[in-house]
mmCIF file of C-alpha atoms in Angstrom:
data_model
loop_
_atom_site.group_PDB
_atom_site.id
_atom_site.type_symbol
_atom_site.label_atom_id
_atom_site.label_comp_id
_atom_site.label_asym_id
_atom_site.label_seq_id
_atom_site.Cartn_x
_atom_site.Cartn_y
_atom_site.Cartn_z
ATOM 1 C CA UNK A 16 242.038 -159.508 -33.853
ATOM 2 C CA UNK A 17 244.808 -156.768 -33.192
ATOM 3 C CA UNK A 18 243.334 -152.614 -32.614
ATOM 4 C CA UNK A 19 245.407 -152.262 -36.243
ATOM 5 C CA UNK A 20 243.298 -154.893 -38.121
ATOM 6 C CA UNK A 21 240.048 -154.104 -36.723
ATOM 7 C CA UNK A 22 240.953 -150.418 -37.705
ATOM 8 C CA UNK A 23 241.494 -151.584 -41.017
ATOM 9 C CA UNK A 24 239.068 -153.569 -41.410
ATOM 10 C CA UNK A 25 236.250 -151.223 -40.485
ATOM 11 C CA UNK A 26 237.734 -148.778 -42.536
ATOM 12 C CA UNK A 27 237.610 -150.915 -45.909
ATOM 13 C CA UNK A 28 233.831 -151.824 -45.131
ATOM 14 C CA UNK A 29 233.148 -147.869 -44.235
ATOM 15 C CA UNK A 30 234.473 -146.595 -47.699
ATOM 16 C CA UNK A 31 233.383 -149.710 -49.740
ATOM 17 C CA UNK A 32 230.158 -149.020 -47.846
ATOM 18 C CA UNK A 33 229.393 -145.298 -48.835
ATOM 19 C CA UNK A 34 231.101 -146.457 -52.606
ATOM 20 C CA UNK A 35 227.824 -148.646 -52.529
ATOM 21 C CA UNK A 36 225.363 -146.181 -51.598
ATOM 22 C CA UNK A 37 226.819 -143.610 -54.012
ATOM 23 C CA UNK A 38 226.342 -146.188 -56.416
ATOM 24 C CA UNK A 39 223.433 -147.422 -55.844
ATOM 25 C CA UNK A 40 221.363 -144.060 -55.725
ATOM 26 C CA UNK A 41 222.727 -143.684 -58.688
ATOM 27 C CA UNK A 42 220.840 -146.984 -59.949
ATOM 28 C CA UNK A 43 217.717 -145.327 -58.688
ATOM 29 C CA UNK A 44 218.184 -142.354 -60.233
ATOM 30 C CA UNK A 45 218.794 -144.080 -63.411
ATOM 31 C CA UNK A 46 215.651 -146.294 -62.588
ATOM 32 C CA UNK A 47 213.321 -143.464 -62.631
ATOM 33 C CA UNK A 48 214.957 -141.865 -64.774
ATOM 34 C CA UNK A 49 216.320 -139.312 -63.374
ATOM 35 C CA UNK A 50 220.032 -139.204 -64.230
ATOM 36 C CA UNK A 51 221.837 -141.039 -67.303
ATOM 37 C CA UNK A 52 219.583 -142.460 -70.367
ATOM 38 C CA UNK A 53 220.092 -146.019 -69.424
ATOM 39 C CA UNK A 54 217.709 -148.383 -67.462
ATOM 40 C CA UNK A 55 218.744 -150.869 -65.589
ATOM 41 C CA UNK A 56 216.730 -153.461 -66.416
ATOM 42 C CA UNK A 57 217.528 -152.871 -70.174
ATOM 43 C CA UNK A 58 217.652 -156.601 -72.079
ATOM 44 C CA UNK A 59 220.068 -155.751 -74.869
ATOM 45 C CA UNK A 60 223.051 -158.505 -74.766
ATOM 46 C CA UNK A 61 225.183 -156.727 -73.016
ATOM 47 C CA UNK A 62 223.507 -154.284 -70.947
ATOM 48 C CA UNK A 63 221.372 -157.390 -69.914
ATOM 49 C CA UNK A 64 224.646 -159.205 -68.947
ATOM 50 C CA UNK A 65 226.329 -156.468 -66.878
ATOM 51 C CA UNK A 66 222.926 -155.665 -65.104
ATOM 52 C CA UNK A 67 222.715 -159.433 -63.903
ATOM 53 C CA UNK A 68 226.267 -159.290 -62.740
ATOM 54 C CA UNK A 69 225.699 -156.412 -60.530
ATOM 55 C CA UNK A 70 222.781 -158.795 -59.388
ATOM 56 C CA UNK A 71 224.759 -161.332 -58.198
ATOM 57 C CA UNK A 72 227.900 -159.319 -57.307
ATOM 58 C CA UNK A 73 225.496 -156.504 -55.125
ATOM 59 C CA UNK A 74 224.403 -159.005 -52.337
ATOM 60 C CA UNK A 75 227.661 -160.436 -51.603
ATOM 61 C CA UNK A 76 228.999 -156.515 -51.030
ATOM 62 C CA UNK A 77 226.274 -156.150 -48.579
ATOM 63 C CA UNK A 78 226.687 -159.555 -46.940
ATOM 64 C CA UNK A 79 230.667 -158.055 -46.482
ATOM 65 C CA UNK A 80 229.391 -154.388 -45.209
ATOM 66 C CA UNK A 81 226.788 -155.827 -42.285
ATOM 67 C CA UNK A 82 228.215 -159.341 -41.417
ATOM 68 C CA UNK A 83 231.437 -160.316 -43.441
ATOM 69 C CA UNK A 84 231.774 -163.086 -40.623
ATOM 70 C CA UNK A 85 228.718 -164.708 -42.700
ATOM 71 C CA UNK A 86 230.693 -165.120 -45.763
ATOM 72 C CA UNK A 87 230.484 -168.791 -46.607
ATOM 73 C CA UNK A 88 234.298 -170.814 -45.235
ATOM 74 C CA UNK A 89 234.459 -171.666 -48.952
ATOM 75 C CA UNK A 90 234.560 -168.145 -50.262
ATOM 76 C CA UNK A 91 237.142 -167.201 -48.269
ATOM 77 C CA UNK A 92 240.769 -166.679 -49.126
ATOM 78 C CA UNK A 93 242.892 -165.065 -45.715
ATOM 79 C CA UNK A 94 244.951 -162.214 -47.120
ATOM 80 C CA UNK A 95 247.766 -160.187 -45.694
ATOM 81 C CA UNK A 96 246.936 -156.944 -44.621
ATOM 82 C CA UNK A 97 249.445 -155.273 -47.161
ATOM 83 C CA UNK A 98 247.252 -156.978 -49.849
ATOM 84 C CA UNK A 99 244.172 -155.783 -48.354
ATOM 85 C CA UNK A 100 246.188 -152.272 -47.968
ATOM 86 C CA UNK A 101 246.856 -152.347 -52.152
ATOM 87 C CA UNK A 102 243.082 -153.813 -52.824
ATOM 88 C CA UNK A 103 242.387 -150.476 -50.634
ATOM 89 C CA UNK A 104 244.549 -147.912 -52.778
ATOM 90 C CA UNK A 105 242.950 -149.889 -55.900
ATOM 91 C CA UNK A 106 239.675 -148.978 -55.065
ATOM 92 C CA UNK A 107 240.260 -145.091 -54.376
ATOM 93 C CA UNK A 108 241.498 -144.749 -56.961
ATOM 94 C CA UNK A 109 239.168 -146.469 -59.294
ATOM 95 C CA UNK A 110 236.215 -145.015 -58.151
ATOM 96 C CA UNK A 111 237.710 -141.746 -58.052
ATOM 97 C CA UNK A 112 238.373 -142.062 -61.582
ATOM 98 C CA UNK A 113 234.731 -143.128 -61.876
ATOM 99 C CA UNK A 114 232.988 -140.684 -60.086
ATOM 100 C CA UNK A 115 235.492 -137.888 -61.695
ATOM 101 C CA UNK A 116 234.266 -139.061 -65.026
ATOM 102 C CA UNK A 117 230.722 -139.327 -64.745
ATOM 103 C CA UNK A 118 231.052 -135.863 -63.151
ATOM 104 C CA UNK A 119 233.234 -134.663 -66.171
ATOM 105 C CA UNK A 120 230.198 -136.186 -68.839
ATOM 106 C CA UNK A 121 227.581 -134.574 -66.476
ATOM 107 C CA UNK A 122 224.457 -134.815 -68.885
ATOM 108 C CA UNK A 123 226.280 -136.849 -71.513
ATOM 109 C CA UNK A 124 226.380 -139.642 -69.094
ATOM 110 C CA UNK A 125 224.226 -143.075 -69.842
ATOM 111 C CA UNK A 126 224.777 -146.964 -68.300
ATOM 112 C CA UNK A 127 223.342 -147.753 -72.070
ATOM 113 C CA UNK A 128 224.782 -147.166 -75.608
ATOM 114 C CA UNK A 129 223.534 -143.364 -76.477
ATOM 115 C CA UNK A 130 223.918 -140.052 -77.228
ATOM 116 C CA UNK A 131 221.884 -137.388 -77.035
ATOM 117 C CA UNK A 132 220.991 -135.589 -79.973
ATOM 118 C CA UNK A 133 223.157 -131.892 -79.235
ATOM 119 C CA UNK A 134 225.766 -134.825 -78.071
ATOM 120 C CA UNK A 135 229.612 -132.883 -77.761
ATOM 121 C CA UNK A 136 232.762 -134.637 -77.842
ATOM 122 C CA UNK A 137 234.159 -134.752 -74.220
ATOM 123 C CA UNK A 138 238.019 -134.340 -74.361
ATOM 124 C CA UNK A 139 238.841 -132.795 -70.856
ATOM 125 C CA UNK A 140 239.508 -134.293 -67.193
ATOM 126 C CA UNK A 141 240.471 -138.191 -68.020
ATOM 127 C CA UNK A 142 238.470 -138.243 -71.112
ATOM 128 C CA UNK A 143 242.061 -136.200 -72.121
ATOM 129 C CA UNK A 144 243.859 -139.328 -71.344
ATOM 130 C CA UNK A 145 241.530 -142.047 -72.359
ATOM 131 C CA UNK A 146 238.463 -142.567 -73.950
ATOM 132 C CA UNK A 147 236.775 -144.759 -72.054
ATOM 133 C CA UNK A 148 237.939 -144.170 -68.246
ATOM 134 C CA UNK A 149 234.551 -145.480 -66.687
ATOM 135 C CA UNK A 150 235.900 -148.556 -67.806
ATOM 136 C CA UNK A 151 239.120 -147.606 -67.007
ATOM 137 C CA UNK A 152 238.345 -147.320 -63.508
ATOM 138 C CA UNK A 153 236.529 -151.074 -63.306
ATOM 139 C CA UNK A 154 239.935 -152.294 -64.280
ATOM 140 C CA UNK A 155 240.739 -150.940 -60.815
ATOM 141 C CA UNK A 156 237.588 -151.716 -59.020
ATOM 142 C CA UNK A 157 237.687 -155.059 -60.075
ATOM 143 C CA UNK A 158 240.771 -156.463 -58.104
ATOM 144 C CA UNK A 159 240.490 -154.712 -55.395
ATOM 145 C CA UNK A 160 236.903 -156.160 -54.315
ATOM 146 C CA UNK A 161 238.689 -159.742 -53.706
ATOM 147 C CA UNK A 162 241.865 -157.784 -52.196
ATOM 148 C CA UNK A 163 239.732 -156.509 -49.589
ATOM 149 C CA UNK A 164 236.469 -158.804 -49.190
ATOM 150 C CA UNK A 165 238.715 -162.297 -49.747
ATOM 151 C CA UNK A 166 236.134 -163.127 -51.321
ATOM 152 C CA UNK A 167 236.999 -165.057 -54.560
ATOM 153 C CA UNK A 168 233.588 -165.263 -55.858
ATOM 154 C CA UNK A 169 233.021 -161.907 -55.667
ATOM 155 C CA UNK A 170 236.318 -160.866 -57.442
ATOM 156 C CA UNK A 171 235.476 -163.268 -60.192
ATOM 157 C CA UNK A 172 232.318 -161.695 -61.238
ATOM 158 C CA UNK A 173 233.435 -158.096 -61.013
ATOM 159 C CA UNK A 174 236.354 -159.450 -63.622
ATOM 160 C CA UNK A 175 233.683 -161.473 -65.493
ATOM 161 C CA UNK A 176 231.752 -157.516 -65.305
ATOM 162 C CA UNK A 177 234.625 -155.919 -66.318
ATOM 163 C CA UNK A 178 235.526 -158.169 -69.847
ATOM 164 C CA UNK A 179 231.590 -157.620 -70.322
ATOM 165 C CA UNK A 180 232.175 -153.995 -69.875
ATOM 166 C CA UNK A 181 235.017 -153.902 -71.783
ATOM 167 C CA UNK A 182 233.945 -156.053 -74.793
ATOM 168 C CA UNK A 183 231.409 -153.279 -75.358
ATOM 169 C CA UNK A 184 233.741 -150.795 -76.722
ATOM 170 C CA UNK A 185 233.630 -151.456 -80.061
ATOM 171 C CA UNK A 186 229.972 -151.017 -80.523
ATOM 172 C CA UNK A 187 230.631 -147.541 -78.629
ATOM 173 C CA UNK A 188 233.483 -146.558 -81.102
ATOM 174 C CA UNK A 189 231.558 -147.629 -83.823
ATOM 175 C CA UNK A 190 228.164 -144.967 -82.573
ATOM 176 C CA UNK A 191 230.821 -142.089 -81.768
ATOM 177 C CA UNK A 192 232.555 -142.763 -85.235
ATOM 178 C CA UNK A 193 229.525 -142.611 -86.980
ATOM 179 C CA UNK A 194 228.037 -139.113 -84.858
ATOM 180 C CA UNK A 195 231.283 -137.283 -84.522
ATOM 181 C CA UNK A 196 232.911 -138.061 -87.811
ATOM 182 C CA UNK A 197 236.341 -137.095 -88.468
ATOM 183 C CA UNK A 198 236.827 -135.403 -84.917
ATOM 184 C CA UNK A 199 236.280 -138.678 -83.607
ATOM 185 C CA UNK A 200 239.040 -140.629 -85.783
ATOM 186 C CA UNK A 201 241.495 -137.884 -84.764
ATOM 187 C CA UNK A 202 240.807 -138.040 -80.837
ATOM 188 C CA UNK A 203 241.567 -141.676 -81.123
ATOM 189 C CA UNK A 204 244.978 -140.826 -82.590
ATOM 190 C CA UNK A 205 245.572 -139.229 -79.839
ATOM 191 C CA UNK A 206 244.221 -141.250 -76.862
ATOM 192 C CA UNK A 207 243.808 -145.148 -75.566
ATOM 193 C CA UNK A 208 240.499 -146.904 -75.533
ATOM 194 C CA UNK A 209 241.346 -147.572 -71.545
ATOM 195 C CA UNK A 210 244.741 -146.914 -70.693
ATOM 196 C CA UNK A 211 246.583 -143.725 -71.499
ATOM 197 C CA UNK A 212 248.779 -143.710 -74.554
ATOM 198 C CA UNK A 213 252.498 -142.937 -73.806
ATOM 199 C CA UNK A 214 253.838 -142.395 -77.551
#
């Protein structure tokens, strides 16, 4: 292994690394709860689904971050390190957009289906954009975990977390419909569900 690869290398387990902590002290808080309405052990459809993905898909992130030579042969699919580079760039900027909208949602913010009951329409930082950039940003996440683990398993079930994710947005249109009324229907007008609408 070259100084250039083992450079980039241990800088794709460093970020992914502190990604993961971020991430999963925010499962604790969430646990206890602490921060966001949602718990993570929550057995609505789902909720229940996504929170066994993260199951399976949490392990194989820390078998990458202490001892990705451990990764089963049969897991493994050798990249370039221009893939690994774009899987890198991915990443940033999906959790970026992740952690920017959480942070925009502050106390609005839940893993589960809710609002609170002085609930306001967010419609600044990406939520200007789209209206559902959490899941905006998993569309990023996603790929990039098999661009820079080569691990095909894992990038499977972060897509299979994604659809899951995803395939929950009509039950969330349907809630904010029904609590924010007509300033709902005309924010949709005006935004994408997860990518930004040009026209």
């Amino acid at each position: 292994m070259g100084k250039e690869e083992w450079f980039m290398d241990n800088l794709i387990r460093l970020l992914v690394g502190i990604v993961f902590f971020v991430v999963l002290v925010l499962g604790f808080k969430m646990a206890i709860k602490k921060a966001g309405r949602g718990k993570i052990t929550d057995r609505k459809g789902l909720t229940r689904m996504r929170t066994i993905l993260v199951a399976c898909i949490a392990p194989m992130i820390v078998l990458f971050l202490v001892s990705p030579q451990d990764t089963p042969v049969t897991l493994k699919i050798s990249l370039p390190d221009w893939m690994k580079l774009i899987g890198l760039v991915f990443f940033i900027a999906g959790m970026s957009l992740r952690m920017w909208s959480q942070v925009v949602l502050g106390t609005y913010w839940s893993a589960d289906l809710s609002l609170k009951t002085e609930h306001k329409l967010i419609q600044g930082g990406p939520y200007k954009y789209v209206r559902h950039p959490i899941y905006s940003s998993y569309i990023l996440v996603a790929p990039s975990l098999f661009l820079l683990t080569e691990n095909w398993m894992l990038g499977l079930l972060a897509i299979i977390f994604v659809l899951v994710s995803i395939a929950r947005i009509p039950a969330e249109e349907n809630m904010l419909k029904k609590h924010f009324g007509d300033l709902y229907s005309k924010y949709i007008i005006t935004t994408g569900a997860v990518f930004p609408r040009f026209c």
